[in-house]
mmCIF file of C-alpha atoms in Angstrom:
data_model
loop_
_atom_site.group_PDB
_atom_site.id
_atom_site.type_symbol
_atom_site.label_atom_id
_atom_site.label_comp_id
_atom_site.label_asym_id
_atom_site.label_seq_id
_atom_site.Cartn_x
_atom_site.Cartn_y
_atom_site.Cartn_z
ATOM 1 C CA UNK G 1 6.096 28.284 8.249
ATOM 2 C CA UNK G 2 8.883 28.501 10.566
ATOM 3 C CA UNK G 3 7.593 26.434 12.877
ATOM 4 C CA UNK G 4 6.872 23.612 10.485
ATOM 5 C CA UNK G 5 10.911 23.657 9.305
ATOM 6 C CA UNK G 6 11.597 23.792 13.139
ATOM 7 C CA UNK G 7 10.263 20.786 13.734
ATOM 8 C CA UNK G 8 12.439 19.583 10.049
ATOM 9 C CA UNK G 9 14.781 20.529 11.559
ATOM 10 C CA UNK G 10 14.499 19.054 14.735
ATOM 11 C CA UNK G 11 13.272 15.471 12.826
ATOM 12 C CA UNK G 12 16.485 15.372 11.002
ATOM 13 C CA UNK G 13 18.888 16.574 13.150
ATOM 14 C CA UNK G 14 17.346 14.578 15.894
ATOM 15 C CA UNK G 15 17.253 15.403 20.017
ATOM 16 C CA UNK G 16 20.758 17.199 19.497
ATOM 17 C CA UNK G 17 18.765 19.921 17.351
ATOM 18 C CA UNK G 18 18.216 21.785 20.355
ATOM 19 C CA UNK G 19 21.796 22.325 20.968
ATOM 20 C CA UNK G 20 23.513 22.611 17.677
ATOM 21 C CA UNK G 21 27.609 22.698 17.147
ATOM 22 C CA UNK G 22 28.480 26.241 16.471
ATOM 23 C CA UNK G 23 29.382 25.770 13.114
ATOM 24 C CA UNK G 24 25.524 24.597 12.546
ATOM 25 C CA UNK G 25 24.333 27.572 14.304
ATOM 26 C CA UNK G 26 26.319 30.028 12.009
ATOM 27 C CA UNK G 27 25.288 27.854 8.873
ATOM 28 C CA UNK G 28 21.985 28.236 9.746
ATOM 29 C CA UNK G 29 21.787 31.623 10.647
ATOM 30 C CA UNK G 30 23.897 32.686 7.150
ATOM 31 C CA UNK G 31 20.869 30.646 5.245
ATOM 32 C CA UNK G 32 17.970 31.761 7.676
ATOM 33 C CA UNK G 33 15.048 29.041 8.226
ATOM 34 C CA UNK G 34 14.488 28.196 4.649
ATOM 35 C CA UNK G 35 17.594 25.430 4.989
ATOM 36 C CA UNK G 36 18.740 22.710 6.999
ATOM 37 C CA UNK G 37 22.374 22.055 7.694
ATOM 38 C CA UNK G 38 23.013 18.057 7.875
ATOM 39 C CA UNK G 39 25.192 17.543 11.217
ATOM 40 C CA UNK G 40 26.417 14.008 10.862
ATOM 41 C CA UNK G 41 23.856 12.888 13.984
ATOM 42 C CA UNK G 42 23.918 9.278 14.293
ATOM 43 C CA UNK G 43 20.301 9.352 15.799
ATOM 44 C CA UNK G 44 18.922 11.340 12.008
ATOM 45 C CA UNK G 45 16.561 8.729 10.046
ATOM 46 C CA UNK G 46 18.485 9.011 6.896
ATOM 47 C CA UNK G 47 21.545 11.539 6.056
ATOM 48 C CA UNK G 48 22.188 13.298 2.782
ATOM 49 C CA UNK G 49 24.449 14.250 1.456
ATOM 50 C CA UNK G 50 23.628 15.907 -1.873
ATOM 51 C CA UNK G 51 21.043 19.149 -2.347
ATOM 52 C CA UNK G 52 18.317 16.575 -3.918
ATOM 53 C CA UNK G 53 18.706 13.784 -1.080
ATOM 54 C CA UNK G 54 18.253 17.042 1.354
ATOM 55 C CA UNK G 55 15.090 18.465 -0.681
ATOM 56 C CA UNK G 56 13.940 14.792 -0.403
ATOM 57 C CA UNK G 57 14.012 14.548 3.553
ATOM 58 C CA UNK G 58 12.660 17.601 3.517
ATOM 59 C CA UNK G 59 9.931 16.698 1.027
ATOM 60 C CA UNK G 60 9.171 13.614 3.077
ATOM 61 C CA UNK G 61 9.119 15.791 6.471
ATOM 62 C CA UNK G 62 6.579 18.075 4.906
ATOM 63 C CA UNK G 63 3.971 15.980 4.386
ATOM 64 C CA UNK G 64 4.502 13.782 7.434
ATOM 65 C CA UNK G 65 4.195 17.430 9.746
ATOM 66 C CA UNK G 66 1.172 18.763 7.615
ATOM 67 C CA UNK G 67 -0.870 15.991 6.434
ATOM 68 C CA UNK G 68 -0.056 12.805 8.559
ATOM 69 C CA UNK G 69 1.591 10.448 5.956
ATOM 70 C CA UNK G 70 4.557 9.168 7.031
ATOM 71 C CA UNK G 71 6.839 7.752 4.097
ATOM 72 C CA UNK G 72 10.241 8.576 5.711
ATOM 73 C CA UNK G 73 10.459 4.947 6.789
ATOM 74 C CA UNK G 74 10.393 3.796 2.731
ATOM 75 C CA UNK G 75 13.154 2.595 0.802
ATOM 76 C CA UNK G 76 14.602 5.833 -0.540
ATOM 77 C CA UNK G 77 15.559 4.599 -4.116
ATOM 78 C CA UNK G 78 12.169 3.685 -4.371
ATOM 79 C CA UNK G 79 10.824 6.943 -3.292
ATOM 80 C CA UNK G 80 13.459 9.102 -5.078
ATOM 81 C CA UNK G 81 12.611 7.325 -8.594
ATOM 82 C CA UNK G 82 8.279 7.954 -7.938
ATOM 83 C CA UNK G 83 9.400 11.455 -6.458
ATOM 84 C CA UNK G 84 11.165 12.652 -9.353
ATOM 85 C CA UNK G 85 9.224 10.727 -12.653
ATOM 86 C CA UNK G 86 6.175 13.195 -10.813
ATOM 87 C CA UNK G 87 8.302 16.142 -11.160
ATOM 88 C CA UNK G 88 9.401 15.658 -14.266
ATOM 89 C CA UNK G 89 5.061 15.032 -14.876
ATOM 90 C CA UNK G 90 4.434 18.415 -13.516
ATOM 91 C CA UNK G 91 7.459 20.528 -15.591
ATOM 92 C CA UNK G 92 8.901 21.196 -12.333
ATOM 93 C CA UNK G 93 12.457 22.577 -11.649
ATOM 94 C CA UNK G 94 12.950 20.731 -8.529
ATOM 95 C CA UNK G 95 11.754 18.466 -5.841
ATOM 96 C CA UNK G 96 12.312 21.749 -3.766
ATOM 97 C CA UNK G 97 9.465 23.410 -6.464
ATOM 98 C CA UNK G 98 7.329 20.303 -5.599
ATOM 99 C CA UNK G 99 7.261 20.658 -2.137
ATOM 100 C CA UNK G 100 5.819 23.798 -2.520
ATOM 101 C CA UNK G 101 3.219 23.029 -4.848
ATOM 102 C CA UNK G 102 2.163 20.063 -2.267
ATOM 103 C CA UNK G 103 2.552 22.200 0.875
ATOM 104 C CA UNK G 104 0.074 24.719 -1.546
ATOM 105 C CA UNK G 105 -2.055 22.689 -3.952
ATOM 106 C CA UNK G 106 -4.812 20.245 -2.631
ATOM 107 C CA UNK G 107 -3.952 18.656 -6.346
ATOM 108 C CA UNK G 108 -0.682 18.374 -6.200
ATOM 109 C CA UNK G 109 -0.550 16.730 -2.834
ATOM 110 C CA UNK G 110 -3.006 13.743 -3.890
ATOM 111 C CA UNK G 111 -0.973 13.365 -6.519
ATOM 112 C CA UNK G 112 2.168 12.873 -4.398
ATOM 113 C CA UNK G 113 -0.312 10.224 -2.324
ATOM 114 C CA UNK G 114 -0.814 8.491 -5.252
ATOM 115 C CA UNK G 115 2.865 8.669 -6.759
ATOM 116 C CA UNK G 116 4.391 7.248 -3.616
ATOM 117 C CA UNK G 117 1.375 4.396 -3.116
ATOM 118 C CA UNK G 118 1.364 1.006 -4.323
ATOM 119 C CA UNK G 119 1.053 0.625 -7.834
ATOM 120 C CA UNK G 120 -2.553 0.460 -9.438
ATOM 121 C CA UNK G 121 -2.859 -3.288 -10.085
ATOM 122 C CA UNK G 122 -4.941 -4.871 -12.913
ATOM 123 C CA UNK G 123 -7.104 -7.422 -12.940
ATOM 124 C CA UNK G 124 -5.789 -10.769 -13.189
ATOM 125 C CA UNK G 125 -2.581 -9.256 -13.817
ATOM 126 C CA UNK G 126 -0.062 -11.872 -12.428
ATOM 127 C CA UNK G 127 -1.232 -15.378 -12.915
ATOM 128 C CA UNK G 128 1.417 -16.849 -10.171
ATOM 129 C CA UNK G 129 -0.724 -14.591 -7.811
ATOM 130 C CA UNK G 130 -4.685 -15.869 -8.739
ATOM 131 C CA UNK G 131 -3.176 -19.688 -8.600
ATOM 132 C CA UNK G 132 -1.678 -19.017 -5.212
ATOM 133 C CA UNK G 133 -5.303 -17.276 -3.946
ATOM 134 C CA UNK G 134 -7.277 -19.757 -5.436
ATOM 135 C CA UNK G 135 -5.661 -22.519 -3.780
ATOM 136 C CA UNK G 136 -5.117 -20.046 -0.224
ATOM 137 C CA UNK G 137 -8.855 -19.224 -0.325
ATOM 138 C CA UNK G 138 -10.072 -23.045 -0.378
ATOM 139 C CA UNK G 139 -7.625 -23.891 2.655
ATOM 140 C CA UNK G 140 -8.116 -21.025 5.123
ATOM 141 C CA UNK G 141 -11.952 -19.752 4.253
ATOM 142 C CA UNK G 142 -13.917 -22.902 4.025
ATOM 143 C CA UNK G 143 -13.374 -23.726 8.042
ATOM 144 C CA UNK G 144 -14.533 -19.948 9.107
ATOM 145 C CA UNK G 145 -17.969 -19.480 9.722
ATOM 146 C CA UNK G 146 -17.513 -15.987 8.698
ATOM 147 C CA UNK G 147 -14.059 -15.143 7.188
ATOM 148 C CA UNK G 148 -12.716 -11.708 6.277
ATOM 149 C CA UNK G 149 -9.797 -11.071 3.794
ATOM 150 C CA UNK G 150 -7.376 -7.722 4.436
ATOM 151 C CA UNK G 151 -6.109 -6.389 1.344
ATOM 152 C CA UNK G 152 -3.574 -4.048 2.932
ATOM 153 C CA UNK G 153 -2.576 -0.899 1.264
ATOM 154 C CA UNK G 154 -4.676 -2.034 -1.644
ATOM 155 C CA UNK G 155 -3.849 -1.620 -5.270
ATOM 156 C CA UNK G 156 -6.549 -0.638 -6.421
ATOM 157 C CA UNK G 157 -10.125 -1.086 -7.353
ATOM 158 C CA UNK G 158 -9.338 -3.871 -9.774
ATOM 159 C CA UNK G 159 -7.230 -6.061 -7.158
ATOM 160 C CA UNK G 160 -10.314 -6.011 -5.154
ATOM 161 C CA UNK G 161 -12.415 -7.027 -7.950
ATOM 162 C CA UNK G 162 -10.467 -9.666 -8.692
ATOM 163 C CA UNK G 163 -10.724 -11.128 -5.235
ATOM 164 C CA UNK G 164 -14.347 -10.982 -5.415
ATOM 165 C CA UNK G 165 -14.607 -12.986 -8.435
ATOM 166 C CA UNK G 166 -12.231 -15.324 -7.239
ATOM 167 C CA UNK G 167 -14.315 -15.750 -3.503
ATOM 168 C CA UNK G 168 -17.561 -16.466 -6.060
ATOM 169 C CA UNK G 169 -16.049 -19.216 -8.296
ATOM 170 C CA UNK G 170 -14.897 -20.535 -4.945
ATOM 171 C CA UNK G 171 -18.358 -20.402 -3.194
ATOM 172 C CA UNK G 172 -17.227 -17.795 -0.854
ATOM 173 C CA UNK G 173 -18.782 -14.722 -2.011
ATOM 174 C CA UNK G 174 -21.781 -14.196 0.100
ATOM 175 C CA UNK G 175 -20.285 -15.129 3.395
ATOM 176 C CA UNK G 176 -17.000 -13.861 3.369
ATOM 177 C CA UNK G 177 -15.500 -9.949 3.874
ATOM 178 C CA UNK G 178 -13.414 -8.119 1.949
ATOM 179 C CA UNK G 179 -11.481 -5.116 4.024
ATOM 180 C CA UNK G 180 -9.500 -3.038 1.614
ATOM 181 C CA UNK G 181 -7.727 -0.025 2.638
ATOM 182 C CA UNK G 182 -6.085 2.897 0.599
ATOM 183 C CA UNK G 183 -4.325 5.467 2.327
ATOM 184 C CA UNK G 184 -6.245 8.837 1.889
ATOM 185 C CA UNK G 185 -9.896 9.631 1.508
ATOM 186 C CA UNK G 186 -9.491 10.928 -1.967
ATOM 187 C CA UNK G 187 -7.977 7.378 -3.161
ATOM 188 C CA UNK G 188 -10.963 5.848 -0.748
ATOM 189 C CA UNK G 189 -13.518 8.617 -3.303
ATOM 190 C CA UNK G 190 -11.811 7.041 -6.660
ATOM 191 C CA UNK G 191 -12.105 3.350 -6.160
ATOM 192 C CA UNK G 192 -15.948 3.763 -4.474
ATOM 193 C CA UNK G 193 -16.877 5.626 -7.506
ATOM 194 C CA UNK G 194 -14.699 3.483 -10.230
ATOM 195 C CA UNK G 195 -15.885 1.588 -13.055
ATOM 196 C CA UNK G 196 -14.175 0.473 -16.372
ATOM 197 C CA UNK G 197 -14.453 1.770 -19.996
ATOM 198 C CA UNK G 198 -15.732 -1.631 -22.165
ATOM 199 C CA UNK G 199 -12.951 -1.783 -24.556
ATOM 200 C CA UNK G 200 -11.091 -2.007 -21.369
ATOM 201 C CA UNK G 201 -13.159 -5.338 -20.129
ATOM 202 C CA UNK G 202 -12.378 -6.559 -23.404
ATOM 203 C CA UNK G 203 -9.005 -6.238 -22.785
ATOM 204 C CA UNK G 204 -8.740 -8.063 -19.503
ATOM 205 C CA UNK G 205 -10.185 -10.842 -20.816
ATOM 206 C CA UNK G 206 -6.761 -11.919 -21.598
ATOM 207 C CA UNK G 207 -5.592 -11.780 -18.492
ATOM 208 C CA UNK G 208 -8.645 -13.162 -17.225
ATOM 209 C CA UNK G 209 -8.156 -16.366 -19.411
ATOM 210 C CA UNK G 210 -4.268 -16.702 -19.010
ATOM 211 C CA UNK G 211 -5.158 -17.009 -15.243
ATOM 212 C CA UNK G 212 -7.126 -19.770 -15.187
ATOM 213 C CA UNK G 213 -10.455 -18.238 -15.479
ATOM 214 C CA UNK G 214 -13.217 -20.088 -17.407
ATOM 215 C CA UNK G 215 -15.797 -18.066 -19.110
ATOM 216 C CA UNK G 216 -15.977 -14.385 -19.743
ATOM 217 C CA UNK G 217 -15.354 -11.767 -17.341
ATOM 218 C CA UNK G 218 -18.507 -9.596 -18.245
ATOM 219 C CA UNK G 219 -20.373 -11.916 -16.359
ATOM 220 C CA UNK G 220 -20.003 -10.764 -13.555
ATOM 221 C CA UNK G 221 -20.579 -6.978 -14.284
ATOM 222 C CA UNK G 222 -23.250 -4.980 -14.922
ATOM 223 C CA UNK G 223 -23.312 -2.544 -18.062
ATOM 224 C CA UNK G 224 -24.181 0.994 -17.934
ATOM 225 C CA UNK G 225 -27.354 2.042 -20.306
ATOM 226 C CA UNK G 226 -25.446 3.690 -22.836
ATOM 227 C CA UNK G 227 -23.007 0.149 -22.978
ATOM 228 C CA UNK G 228 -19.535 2.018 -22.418
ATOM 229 C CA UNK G 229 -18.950 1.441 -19.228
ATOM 230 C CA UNK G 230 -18.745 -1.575 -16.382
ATOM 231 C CA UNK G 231 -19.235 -2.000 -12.839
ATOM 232 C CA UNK G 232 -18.752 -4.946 -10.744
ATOM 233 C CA UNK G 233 -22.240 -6.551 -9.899
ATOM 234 C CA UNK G 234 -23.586 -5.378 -6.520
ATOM 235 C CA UNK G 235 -23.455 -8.641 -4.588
ATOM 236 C CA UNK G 236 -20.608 -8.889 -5.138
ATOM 237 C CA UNK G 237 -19.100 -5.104 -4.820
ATOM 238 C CA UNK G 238 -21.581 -5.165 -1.636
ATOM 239 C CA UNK G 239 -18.686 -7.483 -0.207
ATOM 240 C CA UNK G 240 -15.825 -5.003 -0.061
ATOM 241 C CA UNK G 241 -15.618 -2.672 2.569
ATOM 242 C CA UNK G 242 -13.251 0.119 1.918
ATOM 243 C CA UNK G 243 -11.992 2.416 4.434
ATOM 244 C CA UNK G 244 -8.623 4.567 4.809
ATOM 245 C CA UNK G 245 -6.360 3.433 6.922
ATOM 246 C CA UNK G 246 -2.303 4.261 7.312
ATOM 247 C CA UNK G 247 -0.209 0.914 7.937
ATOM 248 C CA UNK G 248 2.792 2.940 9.281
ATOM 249 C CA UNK G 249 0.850 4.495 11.866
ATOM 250 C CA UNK G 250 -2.270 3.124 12.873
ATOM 251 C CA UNK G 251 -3.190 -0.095 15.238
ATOM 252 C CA UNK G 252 -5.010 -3.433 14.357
ATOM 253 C CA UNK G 253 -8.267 -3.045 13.517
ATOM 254 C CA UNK G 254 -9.849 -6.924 13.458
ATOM 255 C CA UNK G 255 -8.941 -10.208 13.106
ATOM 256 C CA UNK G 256 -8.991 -12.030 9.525
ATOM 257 C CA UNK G 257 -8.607 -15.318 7.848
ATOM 258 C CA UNK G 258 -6.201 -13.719 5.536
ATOM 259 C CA UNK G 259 -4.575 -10.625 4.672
ATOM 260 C CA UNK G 260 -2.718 -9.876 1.524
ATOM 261 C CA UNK G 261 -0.020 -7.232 1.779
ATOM 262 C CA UNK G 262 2.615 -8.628 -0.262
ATOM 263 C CA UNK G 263 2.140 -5.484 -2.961
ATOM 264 C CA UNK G 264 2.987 -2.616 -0.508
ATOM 265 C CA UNK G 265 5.805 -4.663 1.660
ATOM 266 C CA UNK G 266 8.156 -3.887 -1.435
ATOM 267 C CA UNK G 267 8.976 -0.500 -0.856
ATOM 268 C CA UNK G 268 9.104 -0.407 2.678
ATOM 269 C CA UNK G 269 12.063 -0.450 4.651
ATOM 270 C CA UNK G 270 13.924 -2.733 7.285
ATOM 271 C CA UNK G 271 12.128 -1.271 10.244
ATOM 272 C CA UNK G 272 8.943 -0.292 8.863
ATOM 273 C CA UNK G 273 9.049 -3.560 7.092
ATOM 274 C CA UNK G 274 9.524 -5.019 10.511
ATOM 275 C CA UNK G 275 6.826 -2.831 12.274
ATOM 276 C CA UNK G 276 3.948 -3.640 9.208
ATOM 277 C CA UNK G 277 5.417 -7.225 9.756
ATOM 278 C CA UNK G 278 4.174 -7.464 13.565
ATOM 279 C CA UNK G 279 0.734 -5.544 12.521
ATOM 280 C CA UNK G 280 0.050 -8.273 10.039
ATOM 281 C CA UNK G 281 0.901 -10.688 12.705
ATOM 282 C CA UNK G 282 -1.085 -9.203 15.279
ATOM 283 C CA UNK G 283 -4.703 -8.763 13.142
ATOM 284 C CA UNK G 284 -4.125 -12.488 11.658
ATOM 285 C CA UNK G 285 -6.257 -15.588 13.350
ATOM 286 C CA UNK G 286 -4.706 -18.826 13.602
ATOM 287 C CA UNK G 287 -4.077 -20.778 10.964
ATOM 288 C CA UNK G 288 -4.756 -18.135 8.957
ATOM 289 C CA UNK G 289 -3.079 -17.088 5.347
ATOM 290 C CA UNK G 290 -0.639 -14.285 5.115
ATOM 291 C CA UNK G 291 0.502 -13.388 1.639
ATOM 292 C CA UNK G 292 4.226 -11.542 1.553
ATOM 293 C CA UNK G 293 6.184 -10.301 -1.393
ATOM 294 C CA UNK G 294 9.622 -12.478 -0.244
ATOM 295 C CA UNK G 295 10.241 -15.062 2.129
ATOM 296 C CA UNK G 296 10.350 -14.452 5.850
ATOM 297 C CA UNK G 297 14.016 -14.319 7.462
ATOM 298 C CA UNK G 298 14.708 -17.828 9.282
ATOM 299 C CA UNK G 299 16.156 -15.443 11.992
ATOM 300 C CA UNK G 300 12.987 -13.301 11.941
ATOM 301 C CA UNK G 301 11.111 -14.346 15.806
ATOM 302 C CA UNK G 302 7.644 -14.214 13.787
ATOM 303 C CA UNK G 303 9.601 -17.055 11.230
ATOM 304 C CA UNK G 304 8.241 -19.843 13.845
ATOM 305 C CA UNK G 305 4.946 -19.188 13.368
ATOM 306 C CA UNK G 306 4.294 -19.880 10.048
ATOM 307 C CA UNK G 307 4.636 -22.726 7.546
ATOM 308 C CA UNK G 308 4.891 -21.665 3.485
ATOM 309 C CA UNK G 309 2.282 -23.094 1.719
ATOM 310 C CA UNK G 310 4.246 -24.177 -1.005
ATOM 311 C CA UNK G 311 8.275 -24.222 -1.246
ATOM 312 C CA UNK G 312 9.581 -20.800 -2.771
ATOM 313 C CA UNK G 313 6.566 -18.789 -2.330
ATOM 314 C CA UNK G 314 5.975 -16.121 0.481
ATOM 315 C CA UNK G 315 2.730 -17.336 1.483
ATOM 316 C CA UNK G 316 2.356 -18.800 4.867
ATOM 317 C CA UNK G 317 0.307 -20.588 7.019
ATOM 318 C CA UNK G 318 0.346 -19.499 10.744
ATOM 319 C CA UNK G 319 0.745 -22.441 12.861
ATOM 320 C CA UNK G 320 1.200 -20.621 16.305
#
């Protein structure tokens, strides 16, 4: 364990964690290796300056150096409010108390995955959103001989669903791909296993008709035996590929006709926001559709290279 809050230490402190100030050193050697003295570096990624904000980092650092998942690069409002409505979940003390459970507890830790993901979506949910796709997937699809769709960071089972049924009203089901990726393999377990309750159905049959949808949304699922649960149909569900796959870290993958990202983008910050920005950019073919959650910066380079769709809304066109 001491190595793991070395390298804390040395991630918050930054390359002057080698060399402390003396004052540091005796700080740190009055509180042993169980705490971390901020130093006022101008190189740390975030400095805090209360006991929580310092459990946070140190929270954040913990599951970046023993699990891979890097959310230090997240808006930290946005990450303080999941962190703590999860502790208060779990009857915990303090965030300090939940790092130790997540450092400890296979169950705890997937449930810190899931706090800090995007937000489970449902289907049809935002009716703004299915007008914008159905009118995205008839300009940029129809011209590809084989198109593929990215939902990055994807919300869900049901937000791939609802693509699916979308890409069949529009003729596009059996020759188009959908890629959606979650970010661990227990999420990746949950959505390939996933199927819906039928008073549930029932119930998105609202949203189903206040987004434009004609008919009724069973049609396109299959019942289970016993009639309580719901799957989507299997030429359909055949379409989605899911994988895991970590958009702070990892590289391009493949090229698509669209990718959708504009549920995770939220709660990322300037320069991951910028980094996920260029990834996008780099896996997108021309004149393909990119959907955001806000309007690109007029100052951003990648601004140049795309043309909205439709004034006020953060879907582009890339042009270049």
């Amino acid at each position: 364990m001491s190595s793991l809050f070395a390298s804390i230490k040395a991630a918050l402190l930054g390359d002057d964690a080698a060399a402390p100030h003396a004052s540091v050193q005796a700080a740190t050697a009055s509180i042993g290796t169980s705490g971390i003295v901020s130093g006022g570096h101008a190189a740390r990624r975030h400095s805090p300056s209360t006991v929580e904000e310092l459990e946070l980092e140190l929270l954040l650092e913990a599951l970046f150096q023993c699990h891979g998942y890097d959310f230090r690069g997240y808006e930290r409002a946005v990450v303080e409010r999941k962190v703590q409505a999860l502790q208060a979940s779990l009857g915990l003390p303090t965030i300090s108390a939940l790092q130790s459970r997540v450092l400890h507890d296979e169950a705890t830790y997937n449930a810190l995955l899931r706090a800090l993901y995007v937000t489970p979506a449902l289907m049809f949910d935002n009716a703004a959103e299915v007008s914008m796709l159905r009118l995205s997937l008839g300009i940029c699809l129809h011209g590809a001989a084989l198109p593929r769709v990215w939902l990055a960071d994807c919300a869900g089972v049901q937000q791939a669903w609802t693509l699916a049924i979308l890409l069949e009203q529009e003729q596009l089901a059996t020759r188009t791909e959908i890629h959606a990726t979650v970010a661990s393999d227990a999420m990746l377990a949950e959505v390939r296993q996933a199927s819906l309750p039928m008073d549930r159905l029932g119930e998105l049959q609202g949203n189903y008709i206040r987004s434009g949808g004609v008919g009724k949304l069973i049609d396109y699922f299959d019942v289970s035996e016993d009639g309580t649960r719901a799957v989507l149909k299997s030429h359909l569900s055949n379409r989605i590929t899911w994988s895991q796959y970590n958009l702070v870290t990892d590289a391009s993958f493949n090229e698509f006709q669209m990718i959708l990202g504009h549920r995770a983008l939220p709660d990322f910050g300037p320069s991951l926001r910028k980094r996920v920005l260029q990834l996008f950019h780099d896996s997108l073919a021309p004149f393909g559709m990119l959907a955001l959650d806000r309007p690109l910066d007029q100052h951003d380079p990648l601004a140049r290279d795309y043309k909205a769709i439709l004034a006020h809304q953060p879907w582009y066109k890339r042009v270049a």
